[in-house]
């Protein structure tokens, strides 16, 4: 036995430059034997440093307890005194020419934040389950967190088989149950191994006490884990960390998170939307300046033009740029005692971009035990939830499923990280698609009749009354009623109706999030033209996204009045004048607002018309009174 | 990317984050192999310069070769060097074991630096594989003004998002080499041709594996006279790197006590 270890030792390449490092985190419920396994692995492969065994023996003797393997990793005195791992630790391990960092993560519920810290650095994970206790809360919680953190290489160790008399039936039951749980959250266990870390069964060598198991040991399983390569062939993402001006060079510094860049490439910076070409890739103490650089490298580049860009922007190529948005979905894990609340604002960090975000909606809290969802008004510590947040500025990002490294964010307050979350867009559109001015050689011409003359002749000011609300809330009915009454009173007025414009001006648009936004952009620009002609324009579109309505408000300047035609979804569904709700419920209409697509209520509308329990005439009376008060010029 | 490229890219990323978010910033320079690599990586990150002051906590007990190296490369690398005279041993906590008390002078020197200037970030070249409590460190580790390490309540740190805000008076310890091993340091020093202090090479059958003050550090038995020989030696040794640092093993928790009260 001693001879085998010696042979292995000479074959080992400690710190070999060629050997790539595999980082393996060991996770699971408290007391299921994580730290013990690490101690055992080191001992059984002959890698304990000189004097370590004796030091551990001495620590145990002083505490009057039997030999404790966990003391190898539990380096804090408080950890040894209480027999519990508090914080994550790392230790280097090597076997058969492969280098490992073994990351020990605490299993106690109190220290989830430390488990996340450890696991986020891992390429692979070993999930420990106590054969006697079976699957416990942290067994499930930790695997769900691994999934969110992006660890896909996993194996399961069913530990303490000695406590269940090495019983195969017990093992198979846990194996079946846990494999099925992992599968349901999108993870697949490479191996499920029955072990006893304390006794050394199936850790470094096959166990004679479990002849019914013919799979690999823990050590052999480590060798099977595969390393993922940096995503050099994916779209380019270079988030800027800083811009240096130490000398006459202006160097943009950052780490390439995906893709490859070359000198001469035209880069697009988001969200500023400026472009320039890569002049040089800078370096220091290298033989020659590189001509290309790929994912994983920290680089510095200079540009052919001096454009203003700053920390937090993402450089990409012109094709496959990141999404630009100010609203996004996060599936997040909440780490602190104070719950997350709707309406609360937090700091949001997305790579080097730091901004502020408000929680608009808590869509669901996910029960990691039952894998069921429930509605909630807050997210409590250690819960996993789907939320919608709105940022105070436009931000460039990716969906996590597409590019993980630019598709995740953390929430924080001044001194503390509160949560981590992975990004998806759902029905929210990419706002990059709504860049308005594409051509630059335009000269504006001045009209021969100005606004003041039109007001004087019409005896009223122009305006845009932007009706927004659910389908069936009464937008078209009230708009047409108001148009008639205003016309009769001598106003110049016209209704832009959502359905009507789709038969002509917007006939080429679908109901996808991007096309819905474009639909609204065109209507708002037409409204601006008609208002410029002196009219009171009434638009009647669902216009579900706040960002789109804000853009319409920007386009119309001071002429814009947001009118929220308010009705409960149940009221609208009961009316169902166009029969659309019935079809949406039957699944015949995809992305139907209020059913399968979001409606974002106005924050500060100029007018709210609640149509739930009112007749049409009283609503129109109120609208007419509003127009008289705000637009009429007294004679 | 080979392993050294990966290590370098991560450390450069960390240094740039520190420079962008934790200023005023300074780096501790013990003039040992690790902090020499930190300064080298800073020159990589900032294209030939170290854009922050470099602080030596001087106990006046370093070996002569350490002072010679410091003076030569302060000039050659154009460093903004600050030398802090550490308070005498008689001012240290008398409850500490003797060697530990000698080492505590450096924590006291650092505390006096922080009292004088309001640094927000202090770069320190410690590594996880050196010592078991260092293995539990964060890359950006928040410290109270006293320098105390709240190891029971460290912040979460994931996806390369580091603590950037600190309460008034507190600072961040920034650890760009946390993920490196001792052999990585030597292989990188060799690849980059970083000047090596002669104390690391054998003289009369002994060499220093880790440089500390001469009163509390012992050389190890070794015939290694080149970096290649040092690497070959490390590949077969099973004795820990800090075996020659006498304060580490005075009591079960002597190094932990040093670190929680502000030691690097």
PDB file of C-alpha atoms in Angstrom, chain A residues 418-586:
ATOM      1  CA  UNK A 418     -28.401  40.688  -1.071  1.00  0.00           C
ATOM      2  CA  UNK A 419     -29.088  38.352  -3.954  1.00  0.00           C
ATOM      3  CA  UNK A 420     -27.821  36.837  -7.164  1.00  0.00           C
ATOM      4  CA  UNK A 421     -30.055  36.232 -10.148  1.00  0.00           C
ATOM      5  CA  UNK A 422     -30.030  34.945 -13.698  1.00  0.00           C
ATOM      6  CA  UNK A 423     -31.610  37.061 -16.410  1.00  0.00           C
ATOM      7  CA  UNK A 424     -34.392  36.329 -18.858  1.00  0.00           C
ATOM      8  CA  UNK A 425     -36.474  38.734 -20.919  1.00  0.00           C
ATOM      9  CA  UNK A 426     -39.784  36.853 -21.261  1.00  0.00           C
ATOM     10  CA  UNK A 427     -42.110  39.116 -23.214  1.00  0.00           C
ATOM     11  CA  UNK A 428     -40.103  42.289 -22.709  1.00  0.00           C
ATOM     12  CA  UNK A 429     -38.735  43.632 -25.987  1.00  0.00           C
ATOM     13  CA  UNK A 430     -35.143  44.458 -26.842  1.00  0.00           C
ATOM     14  CA  UNK A 431     -35.225  48.251 -26.782  1.00  0.00           C
ATOM     15  CA  UNK A 432     -32.240  48.465 -29.124  1.00  0.00           C
ATOM     16  CA  UNK A 433     -34.733  47.778 -31.913  1.00  0.00           C
ATOM     17  CA  UNK A 434     -36.444  51.112 -31.200  1.00  0.00           C
ATOM     18  CA  UNK A 435     -33.542  53.395 -32.008  1.00  0.00           C
ATOM     19  CA  UNK A 436     -35.399  56.179 -33.807  1.00  0.00           C
ATOM     20  CA  UNK A 437     -33.034  58.098 -36.040  1.00  0.00           C
ATOM     21  CA  UNK A 438     -31.016  55.871 -38.316  1.00  0.00           C
ATOM     22  CA  UNK A 439     -30.127  58.317 -41.085  1.00  0.00           C
ATOM     23  CA  UNK A 440     -27.968  61.308 -40.324  1.00  0.00           C
ATOM     24  CA  UNK A 441     -28.123  63.524 -43.468  1.00  0.00           C
ATOM     25  CA  UNK A 442     -31.397  65.226 -42.514  1.00  0.00           C
ATOM     26  CA  UNK A 443     -32.161  68.948 -42.465  1.00  0.00           C
ATOM     27  CA  UNK A 444     -35.285  70.056 -40.622  1.00  0.00           C
ATOM     28  CA  UNK A 445     -37.595  72.478 -42.493  1.00  0.00           C
ATOM     29  CA  UNK A 446     -39.688  75.104 -40.692  1.00  0.00           C
ATOM     30  CA  UNK A 447     -43.478  75.224 -41.302  1.00  0.00           C
ATOM     31  CA  UNK A 448     -45.118  78.386 -42.658  1.00  0.00           C
ATOM     32  CA  UNK A 449     -47.941  78.188 -40.087  1.00  0.00           C
ATOM     33  CA  UNK A 450     -46.740  78.033 -36.506  1.00  0.00           C
ATOM     34  CA  UNK A 451     -48.398  76.485 -33.455  1.00  0.00           C
ATOM     35  CA  UNK A 452     -49.642  79.801 -32.055  1.00  0.00           C
ATOM     36  CA  UNK A 453     -51.612  80.598 -35.244  1.00  0.00           C
ATOM     37  CA  UNK A 454     -53.184  77.146 -35.231  1.00  0.00           C
ATOM     38  CA  UNK A 455     -54.229  77.550 -31.583  1.00  0.00           C
ATOM     39  CA  UNK A 456     -55.697  80.968 -32.292  1.00  0.00           C
ATOM     40  CA  UNK A 457     -57.733  79.665 -35.231  1.00  0.00           C
ATOM     41  CA  UNK A 458     -58.859  76.393 -33.538  1.00  0.00           C
ATOM     42  CA  UNK A 459     -59.560  78.094 -30.193  1.00  0.00           C
ATOM     43  CA  UNK A 460     -57.914  75.142 -28.415  1.00  0.00           C
ATOM     44  CA  UNK A 461     -54.448  73.832 -27.775  1.00  0.00           C
ATOM     45  CA  UNK A 462     -53.243  70.621 -29.447  1.00  0.00           C
ATOM     46  CA  UNK A 463     -52.579  67.495 -27.384  1.00  0.00           C
ATOM     47  CA  UNK A 464     -52.141  63.729 -27.282  1.00  0.00           C
ATOM     48  CA  UNK A 465     -54.554  61.877 -24.991  1.00  0.00           C
ATOM     49  CA  UNK A 466     -52.878  58.502 -24.654  1.00  0.00           C
ATOM     50  CA  UNK A 467     -55.473  55.926 -23.544  1.00  0.00           C
ATOM     51  CA  UNK A 468     -53.887  52.800 -22.074  1.00  0.00           C
ATOM     52  CA  UNK A 469     -55.519  49.789 -20.429  1.00  0.00           C
ATOM     53  CA  UNK A 470     -56.423  46.141 -20.799  1.00  0.00           C
ATOM     54  CA  UNK A 471     -58.355  44.809 -23.756  1.00  0.00           C
ATOM     55  CA  UNK A 472     -62.036  45.313 -22.868  1.00  0.00           C
ATOM     56  CA  UNK A 473     -61.362  48.165 -20.423  1.00  0.00           C
ATOM     57  CA  UNK A 474     -63.281  50.545 -22.742  1.00  0.00           C
ATOM     58  CA  UNK A 475     -60.516  52.423 -24.561  1.00  0.00           C
ATOM     59  CA  UNK A 476     -62.022  52.350 -28.070  1.00  0.00           C
ATOM     60  CA  UNK A 477     -65.592  52.935 -26.877  1.00  0.00           C
ATOM     61  CA  UNK A 478     -64.590  55.973 -24.803  1.00  0.00           C
ATOM     62  CA  UNK A 479     -62.219  57.299 -27.472  1.00  0.00           C
ATOM     63  CA  UNK A 480     -64.899  57.214 -30.169  1.00  0.00           C
ATOM     64  CA  UNK A 481     -67.486  58.720 -27.800  1.00  0.00           C
ATOM     65  CA  UNK A 482     -65.100  61.490 -26.807  1.00  0.00           C
ATOM     66  CA  UNK A 483     -64.165  62.209 -30.432  1.00  0.00           C
ATOM     67  CA  UNK A 484     -67.844  62.718 -31.323  1.00  0.00           C
ATOM     68  CA  UNK A 485     -68.534  65.025 -28.355  1.00  0.00           C
ATOM     69  CA  UNK A 486     -65.393  67.117 -28.973  1.00  0.00           C
ATOM     70  CA  UNK A 487     -66.158  67.382 -32.693  1.00  0.00           C
ATOM     71  CA  UNK A 488     -69.661  68.599 -31.867  1.00  0.00           C
ATOM     72  CA  UNK A 489     -68.188  71.254 -29.596  1.00  0.00           C
ATOM     73  CA  UNK A 490     -65.943  72.506 -32.414  1.00  0.00           C
ATOM     74  CA  UNK A 491     -62.647  70.809 -31.548  1.00  0.00           C
ATOM     75  CA  UNK A 492     -60.251  69.531 -34.222  1.00  0.00           C
ATOM     76  CA  UNK A 493     -59.837  65.919 -33.134  1.00  0.00           C
ATOM     77  CA  UNK A 494     -59.050  62.410 -34.374  1.00  0.00           C
ATOM     78  CA  UNK A 495     -58.770  58.905 -32.876  1.00  0.00           C
ATOM     79  CA  UNK A 496     -55.824  56.602 -33.610  1.00  0.00           C
ATOM     80  CA  UNK A 497     -57.188  53.166 -32.752  1.00  0.00           C
ATOM     81  CA  UNK A 498     -54.926  50.190 -32.185  1.00  0.00           C
ATOM     82  CA  UNK A 499     -56.919  47.797 -34.339  1.00  0.00           C
ATOM     83  CA  UNK A 500     -57.467  50.334 -37.124  1.00  0.00           C
ATOM     84  CA  UNK A 501     -53.797  51.252 -37.580  1.00  0.00           C
ATOM     85  CA  UNK A 502     -52.912  47.580 -37.844  1.00  0.00           C
ATOM     86  CA  UNK A 503     -54.915  47.287 -41.072  1.00  0.00           C
ATOM     87  CA  UNK A 504     -52.784  49.922 -42.792  1.00  0.00           C
ATOM     88  CA  UNK A 505     -49.836  51.807 -41.325  1.00  0.00           C
ATOM     89  CA  UNK A 506     -48.808  48.848 -39.175  1.00  0.00           C
ATOM     90  CA  UNK A 507     -50.120  45.965 -41.273  1.00  0.00           C
ATOM     91  CA  UNK A 508     -46.617  44.478 -41.423  1.00  0.00           C
ATOM     92  CA  UNK A 509     -46.303  44.117 -37.621  1.00  0.00           C
ATOM     93  CA  UNK A 510     -47.038  41.018 -35.541  1.00  0.00           C
ATOM     94  CA  UNK A 511     -47.835  40.782 -31.820  1.00  0.00           C
ATOM     95  CA  UNK A 512     -44.276  39.864 -30.785  1.00  0.00           C
ATOM     96  CA  UNK A 513     -42.842  42.106 -28.028  1.00  0.00           C
ATOM     97  CA  UNK A 514     -40.586  43.908 -30.533  1.00  0.00           C
ATOM     98  CA  UNK A 515     -43.390  44.483 -33.037  1.00  0.00           C
ATOM     99  CA  UNK A 516     -45.776  45.673 -30.319  1.00  0.00           C
ATOM    100  CA  UNK A 517     -43.193  48.271 -29.358  1.00  0.00           C
ATOM    101  CA  UNK A 518     -42.708  49.317 -32.978  1.00  0.00           C
ATOM    102  CA  UNK A 519     -46.508  49.542 -33.369  1.00  0.00           C
ATOM    103  CA  UNK A 520     -46.624  52.009 -30.492  1.00  0.00           C
ATOM    104  CA  UNK A 521     -43.616  53.944 -31.727  1.00  0.00           C
ATOM    105  CA  UNK A 522     -45.282  54.553 -35.097  1.00  0.00           C
ATOM    106  CA  UNK A 523     -48.612  55.517 -33.562  1.00  0.00           C
ATOM    107  CA  UNK A 524     -46.923  57.939 -31.183  1.00  0.00           C
ATOM    108  CA  UNK A 525     -45.014  59.560 -34.060  1.00  0.00           C
ATOM    109  CA  UNK A 526     -48.237  59.922 -36.090  1.00  0.00           C
ATOM    110  CA  UNK A 527     -49.917  61.394 -33.002  1.00  0.00           C
ATOM    111  CA  UNK A 528     -47.118  63.935 -32.773  1.00  0.00           C
ATOM    112  CA  UNK A 529     -47.623  64.924 -36.425  1.00  0.00           C
ATOM    113  CA  UNK A 530     -51.398  65.319 -35.997  1.00  0.00           C
ATOM    114  CA  UNK A 531     -50.914  67.304 -32.789  1.00  0.00           C
ATOM    115  CA  UNK A 532     -48.416  69.468 -34.631  1.00  0.00           C
ATOM    116  CA  UNK A 533     -51.219  70.104 -37.146  1.00  0.00           C
ATOM    117  CA  UNK A 534     -53.244  71.449 -34.214  1.00  0.00           C
ATOM    118  CA  UNK A 535     -55.438  68.442 -33.414  1.00  0.00           C
ATOM    119  CA  UNK A 536     -56.381  66.847 -30.120  1.00  0.00           C
ATOM    120  CA  UNK A 537     -55.309  63.283 -30.837  1.00  0.00           C
ATOM    121  CA  UNK A 538     -56.861  60.425 -28.911  1.00  0.00           C
ATOM    122  CA  UNK A 539     -54.925  57.160 -29.122  1.00  0.00           C
ATOM    123  CA  UNK A 540     -56.534  53.908 -28.036  1.00  0.00           C
ATOM    124  CA  UNK A 541     -53.938  51.155 -27.741  1.00  0.00           C
ATOM    125  CA  UNK A 542     -53.371  48.637 -24.950  1.00  0.00           C
ATOM    126  CA  UNK A 543     -49.717  49.822 -24.886  1.00  0.00           C
ATOM    127  CA  UNK A 544     -48.777  47.406 -22.078  1.00  0.00           C
ATOM    128  CA  UNK A 545     -45.121  48.385 -21.603  1.00  0.00           C
ATOM    129  CA  UNK A 546     -44.247  51.419 -19.534  1.00  0.00           C
ATOM    130  CA  UNK A 547     -41.050  51.942 -21.515  1.00  0.00           C
ATOM    131  CA  UNK A 548     -43.063  52.329 -24.737  1.00  0.00           C
ATOM    132  CA  UNK A 549     -45.466  54.834 -23.189  1.00  0.00           C
ATOM    133  CA  UNK A 550     -42.546  56.775 -21.745  1.00  0.00           C
ATOM    134  CA  UNK A 551     -41.030  56.918 -25.208  1.00  0.00           C
ATOM    135  CA  UNK A 552     -44.339  58.204 -26.613  1.00  0.00           C
ATOM    136  CA  UNK A 553     -44.368  60.839 -23.885  1.00  0.00           C
ATOM    137  CA  UNK A 554     -40.839  61.860 -24.837  1.00  0.00           C
ATOM    138  CA  UNK A 555     -41.804  62.090 -28.519  1.00  0.00           C
ATOM    139  CA  UNK A 556     -44.832  64.320 -27.794  1.00  0.00           C
ATOM    140  CA  UNK A 557     -43.031  66.584 -25.354  1.00  0.00           C
ATOM    141  CA  UNK A 558     -45.408  68.675 -23.210  1.00  0.00           C
ATOM    142  CA  UNK A 559     -48.465  67.698 -25.272  1.00  0.00           C
ATOM    143  CA  UNK A 560     -48.708  64.198 -23.796  1.00  0.00           C
ATOM    144  CA  UNK A 561     -51.470  63.180 -21.332  1.00  0.00           C
ATOM    145  CA  UNK A 562     -51.509  59.578 -20.126  1.00  0.00           C
ATOM    146  CA  UNK A 563     -55.105  58.419 -19.481  1.00  0.00           C
ATOM    147  CA  UNK A 564     -55.399  55.120 -17.661  1.00  0.00           C
ATOM    148  CA  UNK A 565     -58.637  53.392 -18.629  1.00  0.00           C
ATOM    149  CA  UNK A 566     -58.844  51.187 -15.601  1.00  0.00           C
ATOM    150  CA  UNK A 567     -60.781  47.942 -15.249  1.00  0.00           C
ATOM    151  CA  UNK A 568     -60.131  44.693 -13.426  1.00  0.00           C
ATOM    152  CA  UNK A 569     -59.113  41.770 -15.602  1.00  0.00           C
ATOM    153  CA  UNK A 570     -62.254  39.929 -14.396  1.00  0.00           C
ATOM    154  CA  UNK A 571     -64.427  42.845 -15.551  1.00  0.00           C
ATOM    155  CA  UNK A 572     -62.732  42.905 -18.962  1.00  0.00           C
ATOM    156  CA  UNK A 573     -63.037  39.146 -19.319  1.00  0.00           C
ATOM    157  CA  UNK A 574     -66.741  39.292 -18.424  1.00  0.00           C
ATOM    158  CA  UNK A 575     -67.302  41.974 -21.086  1.00  0.00           C
ATOM    159  CA  UNK A 576     -65.106  40.263 -23.718  1.00  0.00           C
ATOM    160  CA  UNK A 577     -66.684  42.359 -26.461  1.00  0.00           C
ATOM    161  CA  UNK A 578     -64.345  40.975 -29.119  1.00  0.00           C
ATOM    162  CA  UNK A 579     -64.359  37.370 -27.822  1.00  0.00           C
ATOM    163  CA  UNK A 580     -60.592  37.556 -27.404  1.00  0.00           C
ATOM    164  CA  UNK A 581     -60.356  36.464 -23.768  1.00  0.00           C
ATOM    165  CA  UNK A 582     -62.214  33.255 -24.540  1.00  0.00           C
ATOM    166  CA  UNK A 583     -59.753  32.504 -27.327  1.00  0.00           C
ATOM    167  CA  UNK A 584     -56.735  33.465 -25.186  1.00  0.00           C
ATOM    168  CA  UNK A 585     -57.918  31.174 -22.375  1.00  0.00           C
ATOM    169  CA  UNK A 586     -58.323  28.410 -24.930  1.00  0.00           C
TER     170      UNK A 586
END
